[in-house]
PDB file of C-alpha atoms and ligand atoms in Angstrom:
ATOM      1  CA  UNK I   1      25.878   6.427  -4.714  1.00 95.00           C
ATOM      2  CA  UNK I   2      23.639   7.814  -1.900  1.00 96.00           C
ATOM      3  CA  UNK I   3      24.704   6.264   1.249  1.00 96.00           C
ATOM      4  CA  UNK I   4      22.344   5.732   3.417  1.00 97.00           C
ATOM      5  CA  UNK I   5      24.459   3.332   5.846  1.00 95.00           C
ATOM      6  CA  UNK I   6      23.778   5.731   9.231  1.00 95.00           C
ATOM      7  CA  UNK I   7      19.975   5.537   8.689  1.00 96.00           C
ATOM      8  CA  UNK I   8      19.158   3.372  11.261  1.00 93.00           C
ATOM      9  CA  UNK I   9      17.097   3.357  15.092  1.00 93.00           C
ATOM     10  CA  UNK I  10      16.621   0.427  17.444  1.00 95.00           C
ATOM     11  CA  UNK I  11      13.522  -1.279  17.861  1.00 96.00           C
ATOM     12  CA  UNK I  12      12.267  -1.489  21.687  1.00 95.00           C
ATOM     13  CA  UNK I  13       8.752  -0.998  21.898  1.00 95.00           C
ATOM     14  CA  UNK I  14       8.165  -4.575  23.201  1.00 94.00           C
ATOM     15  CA  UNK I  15       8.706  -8.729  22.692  1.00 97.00           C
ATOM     16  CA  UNK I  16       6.810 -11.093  20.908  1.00 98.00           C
ATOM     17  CA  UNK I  17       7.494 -14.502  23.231  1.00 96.00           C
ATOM     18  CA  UNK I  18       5.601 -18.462  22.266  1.00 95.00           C
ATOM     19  CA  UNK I  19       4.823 -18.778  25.655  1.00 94.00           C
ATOM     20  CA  UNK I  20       2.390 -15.911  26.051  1.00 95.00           C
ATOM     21  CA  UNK I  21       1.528 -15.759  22.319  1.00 97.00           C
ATOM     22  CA  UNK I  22      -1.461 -17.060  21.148  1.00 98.00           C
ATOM     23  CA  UNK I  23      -2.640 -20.560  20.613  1.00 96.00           C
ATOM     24  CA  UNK I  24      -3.917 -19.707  16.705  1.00 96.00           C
ATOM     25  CA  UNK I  25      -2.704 -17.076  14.444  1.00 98.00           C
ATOM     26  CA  UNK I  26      -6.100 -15.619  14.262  1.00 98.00           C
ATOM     27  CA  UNK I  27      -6.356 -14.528  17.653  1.00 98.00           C
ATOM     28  CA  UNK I  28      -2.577 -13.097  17.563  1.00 98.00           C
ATOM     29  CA  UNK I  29      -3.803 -10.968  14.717  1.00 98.00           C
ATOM     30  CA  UNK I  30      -6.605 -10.034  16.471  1.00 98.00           C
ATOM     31  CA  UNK I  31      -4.908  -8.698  19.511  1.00 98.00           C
ATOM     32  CA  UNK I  32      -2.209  -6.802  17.444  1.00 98.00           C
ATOM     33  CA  UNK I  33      -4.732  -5.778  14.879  1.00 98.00           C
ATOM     34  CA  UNK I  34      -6.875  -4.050  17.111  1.00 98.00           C
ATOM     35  CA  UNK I  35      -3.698  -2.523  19.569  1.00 98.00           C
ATOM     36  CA  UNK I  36      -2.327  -1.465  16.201  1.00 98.00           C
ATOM     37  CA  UNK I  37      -6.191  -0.059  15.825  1.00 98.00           C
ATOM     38  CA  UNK I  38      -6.154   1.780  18.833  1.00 98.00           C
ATOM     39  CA  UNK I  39      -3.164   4.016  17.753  1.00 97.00           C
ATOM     40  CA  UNK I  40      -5.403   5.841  15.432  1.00 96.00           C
ATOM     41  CA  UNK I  41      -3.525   5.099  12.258  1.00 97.00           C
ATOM     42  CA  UNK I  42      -5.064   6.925   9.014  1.00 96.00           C
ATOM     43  CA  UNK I  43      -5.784   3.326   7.343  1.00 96.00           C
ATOM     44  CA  UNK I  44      -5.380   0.676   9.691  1.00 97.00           C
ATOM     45  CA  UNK I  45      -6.247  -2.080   7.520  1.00 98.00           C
ATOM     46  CA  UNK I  46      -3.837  -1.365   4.940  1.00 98.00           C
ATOM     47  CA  UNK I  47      -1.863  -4.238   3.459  1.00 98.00           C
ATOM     48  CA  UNK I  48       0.134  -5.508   0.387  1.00 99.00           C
ATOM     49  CA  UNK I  49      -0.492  -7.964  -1.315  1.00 99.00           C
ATOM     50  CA  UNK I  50       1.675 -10.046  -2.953  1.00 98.00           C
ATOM     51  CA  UNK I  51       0.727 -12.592  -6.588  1.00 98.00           C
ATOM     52  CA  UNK I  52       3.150 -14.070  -8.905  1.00 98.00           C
ATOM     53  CA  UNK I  53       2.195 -14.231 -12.534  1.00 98.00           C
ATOM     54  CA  UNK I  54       2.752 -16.699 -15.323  1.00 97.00           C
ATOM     55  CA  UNK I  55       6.024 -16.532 -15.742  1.00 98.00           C
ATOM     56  CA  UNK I  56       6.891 -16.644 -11.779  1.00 97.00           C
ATOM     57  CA  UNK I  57       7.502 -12.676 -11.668  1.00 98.00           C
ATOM     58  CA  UNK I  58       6.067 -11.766  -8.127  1.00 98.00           C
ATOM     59  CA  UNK I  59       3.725  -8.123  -8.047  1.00 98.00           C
ATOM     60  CA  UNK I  60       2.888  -6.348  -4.912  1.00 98.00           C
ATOM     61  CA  UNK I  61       0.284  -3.372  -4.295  1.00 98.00           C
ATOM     62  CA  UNK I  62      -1.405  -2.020  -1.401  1.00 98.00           C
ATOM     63  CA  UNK I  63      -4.871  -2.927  -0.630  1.00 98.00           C
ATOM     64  CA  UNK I  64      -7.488  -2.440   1.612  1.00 98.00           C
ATOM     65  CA  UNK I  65      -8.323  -5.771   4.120  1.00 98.00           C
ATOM     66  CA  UNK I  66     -12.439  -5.762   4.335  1.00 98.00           C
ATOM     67  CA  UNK I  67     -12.425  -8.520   6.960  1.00 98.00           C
ATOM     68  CA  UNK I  68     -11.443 -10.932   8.618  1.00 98.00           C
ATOM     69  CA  UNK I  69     -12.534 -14.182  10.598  1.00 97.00           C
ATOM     70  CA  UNK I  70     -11.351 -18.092  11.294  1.00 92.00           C
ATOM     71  CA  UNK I  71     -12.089 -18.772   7.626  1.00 95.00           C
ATOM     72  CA  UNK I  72      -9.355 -16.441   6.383  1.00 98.00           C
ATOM     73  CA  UNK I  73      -8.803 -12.510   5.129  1.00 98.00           C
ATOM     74  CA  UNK I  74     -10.966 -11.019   2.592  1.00 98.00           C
ATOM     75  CA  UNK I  75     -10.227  -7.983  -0.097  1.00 98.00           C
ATOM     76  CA  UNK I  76     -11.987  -6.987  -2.658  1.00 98.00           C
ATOM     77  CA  UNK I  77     -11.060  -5.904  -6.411  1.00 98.00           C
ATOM     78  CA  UNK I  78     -11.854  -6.049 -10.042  1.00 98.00           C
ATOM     79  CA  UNK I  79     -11.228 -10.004 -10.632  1.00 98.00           C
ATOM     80  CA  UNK I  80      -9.876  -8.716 -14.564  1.00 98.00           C
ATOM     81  CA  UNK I  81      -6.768  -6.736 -12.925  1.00 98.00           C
ATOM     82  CA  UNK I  82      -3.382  -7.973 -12.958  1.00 98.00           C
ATOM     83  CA  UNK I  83      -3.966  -9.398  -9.755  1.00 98.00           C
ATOM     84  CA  UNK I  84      -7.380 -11.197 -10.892  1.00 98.00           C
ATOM     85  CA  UNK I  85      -5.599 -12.672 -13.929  1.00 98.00           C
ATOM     86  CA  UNK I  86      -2.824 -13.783 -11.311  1.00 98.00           C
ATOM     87  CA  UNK I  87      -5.014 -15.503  -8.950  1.00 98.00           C
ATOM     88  CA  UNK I  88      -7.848 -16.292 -11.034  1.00 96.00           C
ATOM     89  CA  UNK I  89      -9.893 -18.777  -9.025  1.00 94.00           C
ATOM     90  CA  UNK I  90      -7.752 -20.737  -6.488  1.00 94.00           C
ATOM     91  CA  UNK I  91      -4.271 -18.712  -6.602  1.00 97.00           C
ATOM     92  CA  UNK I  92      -1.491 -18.109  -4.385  1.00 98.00           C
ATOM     93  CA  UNK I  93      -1.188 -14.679  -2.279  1.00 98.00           C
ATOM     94  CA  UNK I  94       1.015 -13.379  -0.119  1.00 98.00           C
ATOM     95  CA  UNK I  95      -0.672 -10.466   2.642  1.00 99.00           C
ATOM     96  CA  UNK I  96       1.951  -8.332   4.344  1.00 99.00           C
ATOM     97  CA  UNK I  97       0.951  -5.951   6.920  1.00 98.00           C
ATOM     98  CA  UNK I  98       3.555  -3.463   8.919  1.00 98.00           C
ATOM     99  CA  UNK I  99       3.312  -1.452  11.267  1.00 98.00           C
ATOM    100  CA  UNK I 100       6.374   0.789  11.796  1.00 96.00           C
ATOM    101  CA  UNK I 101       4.709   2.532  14.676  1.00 95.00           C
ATOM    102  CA  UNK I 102       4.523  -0.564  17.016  1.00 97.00           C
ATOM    103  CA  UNK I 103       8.047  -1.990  15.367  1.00 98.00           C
ATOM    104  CA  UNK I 104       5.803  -5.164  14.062  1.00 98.00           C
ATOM    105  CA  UNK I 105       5.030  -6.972  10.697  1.00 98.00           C
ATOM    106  CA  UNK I 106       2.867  -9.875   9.507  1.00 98.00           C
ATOM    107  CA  UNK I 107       2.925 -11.749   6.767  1.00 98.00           C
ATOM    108  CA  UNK I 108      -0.090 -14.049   5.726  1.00 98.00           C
ATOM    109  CA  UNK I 109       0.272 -17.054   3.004  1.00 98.00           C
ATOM    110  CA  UNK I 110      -2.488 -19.062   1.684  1.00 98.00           C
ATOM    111  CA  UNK I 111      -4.335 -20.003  -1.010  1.00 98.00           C
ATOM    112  CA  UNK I 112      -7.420 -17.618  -2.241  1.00 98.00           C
ATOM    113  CA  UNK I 113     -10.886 -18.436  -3.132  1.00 98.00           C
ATOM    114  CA  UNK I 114     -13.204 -15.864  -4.689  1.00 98.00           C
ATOM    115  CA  UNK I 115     -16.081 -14.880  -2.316  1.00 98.00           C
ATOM    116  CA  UNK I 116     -19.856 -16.121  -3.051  1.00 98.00           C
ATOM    117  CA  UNK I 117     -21.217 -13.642  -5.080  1.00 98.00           C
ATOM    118  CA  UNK I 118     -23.835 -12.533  -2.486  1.00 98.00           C
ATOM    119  CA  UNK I 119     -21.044 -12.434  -0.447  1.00 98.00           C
ATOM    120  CA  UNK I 120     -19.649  -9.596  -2.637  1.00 98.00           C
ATOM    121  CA  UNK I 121     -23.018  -8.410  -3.813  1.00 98.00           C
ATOM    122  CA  UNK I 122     -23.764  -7.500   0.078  1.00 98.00           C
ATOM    123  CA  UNK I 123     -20.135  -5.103   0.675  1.00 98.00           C
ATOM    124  CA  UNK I 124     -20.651  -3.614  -3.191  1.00 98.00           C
ATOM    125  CA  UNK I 125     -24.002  -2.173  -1.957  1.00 98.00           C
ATOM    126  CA  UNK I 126     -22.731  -1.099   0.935  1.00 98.00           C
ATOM    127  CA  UNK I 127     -19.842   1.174  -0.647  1.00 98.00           C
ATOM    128  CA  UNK I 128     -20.427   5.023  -1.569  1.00 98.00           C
ATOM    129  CA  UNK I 129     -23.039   5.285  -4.630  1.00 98.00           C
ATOM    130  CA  UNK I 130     -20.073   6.921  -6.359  1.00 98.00           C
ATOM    131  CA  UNK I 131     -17.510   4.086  -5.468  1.00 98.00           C
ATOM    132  CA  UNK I 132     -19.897   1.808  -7.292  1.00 98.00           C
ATOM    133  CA  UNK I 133     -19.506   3.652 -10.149  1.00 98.00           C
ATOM    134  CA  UNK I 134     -16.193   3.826 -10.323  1.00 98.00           C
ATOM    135  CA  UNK I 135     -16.067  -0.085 -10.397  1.00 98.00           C
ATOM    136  CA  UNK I 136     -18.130   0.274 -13.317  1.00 98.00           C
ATOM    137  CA  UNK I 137     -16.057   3.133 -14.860  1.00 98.00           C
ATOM    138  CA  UNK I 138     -12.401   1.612 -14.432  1.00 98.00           C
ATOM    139  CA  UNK I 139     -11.468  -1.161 -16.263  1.00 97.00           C
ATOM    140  CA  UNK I 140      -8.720  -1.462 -13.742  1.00 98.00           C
ATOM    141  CA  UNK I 141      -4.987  -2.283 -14.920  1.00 97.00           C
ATOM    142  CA  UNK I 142      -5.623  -1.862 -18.226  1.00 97.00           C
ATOM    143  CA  UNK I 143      -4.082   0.956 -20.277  1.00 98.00           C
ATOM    144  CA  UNK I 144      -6.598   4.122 -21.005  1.00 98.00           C
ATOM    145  CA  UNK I 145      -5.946   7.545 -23.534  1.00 98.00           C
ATOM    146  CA  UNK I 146      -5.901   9.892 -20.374  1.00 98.00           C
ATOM    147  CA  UNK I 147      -7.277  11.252 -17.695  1.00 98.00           C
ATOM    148  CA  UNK I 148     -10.384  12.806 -19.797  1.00 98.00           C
ATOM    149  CA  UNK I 149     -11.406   9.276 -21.289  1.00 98.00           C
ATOM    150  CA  UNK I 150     -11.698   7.805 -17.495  1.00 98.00           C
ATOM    151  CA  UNK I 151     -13.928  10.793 -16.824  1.00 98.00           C
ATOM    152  CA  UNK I 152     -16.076  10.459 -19.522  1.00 98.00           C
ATOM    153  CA  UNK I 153     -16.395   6.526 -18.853  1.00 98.00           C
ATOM    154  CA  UNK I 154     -17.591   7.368 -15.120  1.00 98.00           C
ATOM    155  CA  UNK I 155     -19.844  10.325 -16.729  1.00 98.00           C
ATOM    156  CA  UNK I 156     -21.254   7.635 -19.058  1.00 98.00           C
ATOM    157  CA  UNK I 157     -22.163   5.354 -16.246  1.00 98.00           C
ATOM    158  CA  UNK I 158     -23.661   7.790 -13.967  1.00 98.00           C
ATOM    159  CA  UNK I 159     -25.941   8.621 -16.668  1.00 98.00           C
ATOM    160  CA  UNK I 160     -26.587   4.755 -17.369  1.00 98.00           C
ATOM    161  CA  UNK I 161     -27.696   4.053 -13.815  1.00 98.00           C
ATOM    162  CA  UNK I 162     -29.520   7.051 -12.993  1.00 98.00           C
ATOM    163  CA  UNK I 163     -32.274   6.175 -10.757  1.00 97.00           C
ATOM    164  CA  UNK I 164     -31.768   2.964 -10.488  1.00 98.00           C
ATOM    165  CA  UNK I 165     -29.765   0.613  -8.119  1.00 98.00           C
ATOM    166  CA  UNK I 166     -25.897   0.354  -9.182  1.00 98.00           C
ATOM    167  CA  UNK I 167     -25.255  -3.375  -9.821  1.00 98.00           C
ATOM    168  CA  UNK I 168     -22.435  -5.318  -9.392  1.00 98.00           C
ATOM    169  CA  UNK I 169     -20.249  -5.840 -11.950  1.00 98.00           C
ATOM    170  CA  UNK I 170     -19.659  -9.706 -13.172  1.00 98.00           C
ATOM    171  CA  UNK I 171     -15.868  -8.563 -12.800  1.00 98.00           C
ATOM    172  CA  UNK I 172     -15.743  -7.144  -9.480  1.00 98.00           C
ATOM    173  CA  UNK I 173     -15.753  -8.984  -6.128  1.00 98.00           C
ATOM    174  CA  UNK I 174     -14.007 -10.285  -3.087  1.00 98.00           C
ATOM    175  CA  UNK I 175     -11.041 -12.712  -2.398  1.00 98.00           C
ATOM    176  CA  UNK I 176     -10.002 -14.772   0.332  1.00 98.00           C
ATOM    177  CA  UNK I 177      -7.241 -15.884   1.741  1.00 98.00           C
ATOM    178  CA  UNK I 178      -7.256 -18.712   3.207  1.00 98.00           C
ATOM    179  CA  UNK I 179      -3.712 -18.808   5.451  1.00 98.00           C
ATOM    180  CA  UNK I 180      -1.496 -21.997   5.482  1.00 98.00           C
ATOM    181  CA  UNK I 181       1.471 -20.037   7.204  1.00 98.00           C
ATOM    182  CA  UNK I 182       1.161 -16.722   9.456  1.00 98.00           C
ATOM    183  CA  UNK I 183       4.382 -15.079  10.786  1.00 98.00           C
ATOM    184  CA  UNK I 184       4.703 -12.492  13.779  1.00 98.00           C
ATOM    185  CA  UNK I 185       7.981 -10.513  13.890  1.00 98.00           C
ATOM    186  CA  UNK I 186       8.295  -7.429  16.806  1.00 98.00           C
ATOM    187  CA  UNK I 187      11.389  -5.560  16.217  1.00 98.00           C
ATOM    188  CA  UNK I 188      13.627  -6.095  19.215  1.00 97.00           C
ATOM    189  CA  UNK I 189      17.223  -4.308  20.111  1.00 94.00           C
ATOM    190  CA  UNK I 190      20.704  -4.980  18.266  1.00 94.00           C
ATOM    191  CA  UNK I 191      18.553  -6.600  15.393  1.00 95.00           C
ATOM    192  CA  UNK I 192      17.475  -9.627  17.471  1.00 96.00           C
ATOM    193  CA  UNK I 193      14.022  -9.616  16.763  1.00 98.00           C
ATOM    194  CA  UNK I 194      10.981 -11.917  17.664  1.00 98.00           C
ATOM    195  CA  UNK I 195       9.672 -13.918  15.213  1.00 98.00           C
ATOM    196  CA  UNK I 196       7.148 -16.592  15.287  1.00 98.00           C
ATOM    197  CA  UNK I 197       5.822 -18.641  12.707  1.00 98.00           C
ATOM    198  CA  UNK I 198       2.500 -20.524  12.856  1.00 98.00           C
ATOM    199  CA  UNK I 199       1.996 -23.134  10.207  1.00 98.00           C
ATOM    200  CA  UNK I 200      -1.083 -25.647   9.265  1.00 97.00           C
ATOM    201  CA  UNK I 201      -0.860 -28.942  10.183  1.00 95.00           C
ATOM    202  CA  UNK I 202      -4.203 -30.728   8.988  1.00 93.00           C
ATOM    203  CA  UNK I 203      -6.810 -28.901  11.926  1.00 91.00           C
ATOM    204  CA  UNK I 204      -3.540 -27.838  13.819  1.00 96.00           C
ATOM    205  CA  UNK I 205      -1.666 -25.131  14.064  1.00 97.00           C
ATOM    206  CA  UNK I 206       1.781 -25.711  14.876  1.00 97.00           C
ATOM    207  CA  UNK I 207       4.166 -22.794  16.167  1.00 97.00           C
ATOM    208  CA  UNK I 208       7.740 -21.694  16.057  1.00 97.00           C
ATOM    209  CA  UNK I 209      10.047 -19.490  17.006  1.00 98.00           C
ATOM    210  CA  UNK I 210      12.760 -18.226  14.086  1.00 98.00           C
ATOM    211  CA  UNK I 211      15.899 -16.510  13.759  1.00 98.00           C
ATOM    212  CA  UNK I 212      15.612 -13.331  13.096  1.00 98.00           C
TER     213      UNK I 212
HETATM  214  C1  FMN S   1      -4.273   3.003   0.246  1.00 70.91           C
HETATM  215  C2  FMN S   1      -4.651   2.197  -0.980  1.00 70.91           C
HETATM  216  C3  FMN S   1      -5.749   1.358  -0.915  1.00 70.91           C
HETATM  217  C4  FMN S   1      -6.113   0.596  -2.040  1.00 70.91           C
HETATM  218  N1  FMN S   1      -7.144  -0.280  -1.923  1.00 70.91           N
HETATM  219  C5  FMN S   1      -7.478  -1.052  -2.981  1.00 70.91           C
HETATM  220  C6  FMN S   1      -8.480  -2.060  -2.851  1.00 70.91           C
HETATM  221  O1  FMN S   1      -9.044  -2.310  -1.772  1.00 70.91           O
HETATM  222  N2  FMN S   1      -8.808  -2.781  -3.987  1.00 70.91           N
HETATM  223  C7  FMN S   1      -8.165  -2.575  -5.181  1.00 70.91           C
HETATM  224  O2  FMN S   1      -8.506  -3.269  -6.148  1.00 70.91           O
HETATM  225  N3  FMN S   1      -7.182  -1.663  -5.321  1.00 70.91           N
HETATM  226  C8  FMN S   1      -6.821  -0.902  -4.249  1.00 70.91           C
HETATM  227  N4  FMN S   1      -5.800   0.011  -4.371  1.00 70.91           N
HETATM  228  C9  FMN S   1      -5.111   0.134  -5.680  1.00 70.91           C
HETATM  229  C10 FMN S   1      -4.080  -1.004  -5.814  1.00 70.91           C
HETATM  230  O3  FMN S   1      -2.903  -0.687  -5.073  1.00 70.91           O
HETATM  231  C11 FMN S   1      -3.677  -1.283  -7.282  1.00 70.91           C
HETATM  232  O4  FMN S   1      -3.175  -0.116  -7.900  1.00 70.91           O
HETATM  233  C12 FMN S   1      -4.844  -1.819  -8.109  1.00 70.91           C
HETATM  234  O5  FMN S   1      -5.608  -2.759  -7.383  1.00 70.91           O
HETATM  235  C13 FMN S   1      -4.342  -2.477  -9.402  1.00 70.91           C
HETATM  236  O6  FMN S   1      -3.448  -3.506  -9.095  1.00 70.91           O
HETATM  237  P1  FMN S   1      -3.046  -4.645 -10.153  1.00 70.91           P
HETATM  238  O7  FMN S   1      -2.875  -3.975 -11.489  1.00 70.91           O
HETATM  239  O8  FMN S   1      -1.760  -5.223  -9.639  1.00 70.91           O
HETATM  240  O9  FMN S   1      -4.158  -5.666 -10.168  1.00 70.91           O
HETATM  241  C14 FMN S   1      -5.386   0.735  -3.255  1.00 70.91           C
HETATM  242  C15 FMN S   1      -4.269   1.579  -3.303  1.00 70.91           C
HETATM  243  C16 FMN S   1      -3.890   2.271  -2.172  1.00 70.91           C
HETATM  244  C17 FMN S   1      -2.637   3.115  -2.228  1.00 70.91           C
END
């Protein structure tokens, strides 16, 4: 057995308190989001996102957030992928985002919608003419020969679109998440961390601390 039982550090950067946190989970994200932002990580807007499949088994993978406002968090992804099949039109997700650096995490639960198509239509277009491709080229999560096959299928549809806008694929587009329960947790000394947990209450938002 490795034994890893004297890995360890205390957390101490700071303290998440109900008084002084925000009114709406949004605007706590916001705050942390951008100080978390202003560290300079390589890829602040990484998450993980969390979908359970047919027979209850849950996934995760990382993913990139693509924005963000009152109405809820928005990624985008080929709607045929595990993930797509998972969620299909009205699904359950889970987002996770941590941030070792500032001792904090977040996790994000709602229900997902997919995005109006000129919704996704508008951040497609705005992507690197090669990324475009590539949605064309991958059929993601599903098996392929090797490495030589994937190159040929994005050789196949550069030559396909040549001169001419890239479209968007029918199977590619944009989630959202619509949250029904944000949490907040700040790592705090001798393993008594903050946590607090915002959860929908018709138009409300009601908010409580937790046990850590
Ligand atoms: C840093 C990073 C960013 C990623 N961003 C995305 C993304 O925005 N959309 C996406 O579909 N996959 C993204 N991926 C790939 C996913 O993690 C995953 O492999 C892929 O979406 C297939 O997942 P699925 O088979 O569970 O559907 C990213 C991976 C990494 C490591």
């Amino acid at each position: 057995m490795v034994d890893l039982w004297d890995v360890r550090r205390e957390y101490t950067q700071g303290r998440l308190d109900e008084a002084t946190a925000a009114a709406d989970p949004l605007t706590q994200f916001h705050a942390w989001f951008e100080d978390y932002r202003a560290s300079d990580p390589l890829e602040p807007n990484i998450m993980t996102v969390a979908t359970v499949d047919a027979q209850g088994q849950p996934w995760q993978r990382v993913l990139l957030l693509k924005a963000y406002d009152p109405q809820g968090f928005v990624f985008f992804t080929n709607y045929d992928s595990h993930k797509g099949q998972h969620l299909g039109d009205d699904g359950l997700a889970c987002l996770h985002f941590f941030w070792l650096e500032k001792e904090r995490q977040v996790q994000i639960q709602g229900r997902v919608e997919k995005l109006p198509r000129s919704d996704s239509e508008q951040y497609f277009h705005s992507r690197p003419r090669d990324s475009q491709l590539g949605a064309w080229a991958s059929q993601q999560s599903r098996p392929i020969a090797d490495r030589a096959a994937l190159e040929q299928s994005f050789e196949a549809v550069r030559e396909r679109f040549e001169g001419q806008q890239v479209p968007l694929p029918d199977y590619w587009g944009g989630y959202r998440v619509r949250p029904q329960r944000m949490e907040f947790w700040q790592g705090g000394a001798h393993r008594l961390h903050d946590r607090l947990e915002y959860v929908q209450n018709g138009e409300q938002w009601v908010k409580q601390r937790l046990n850590p």
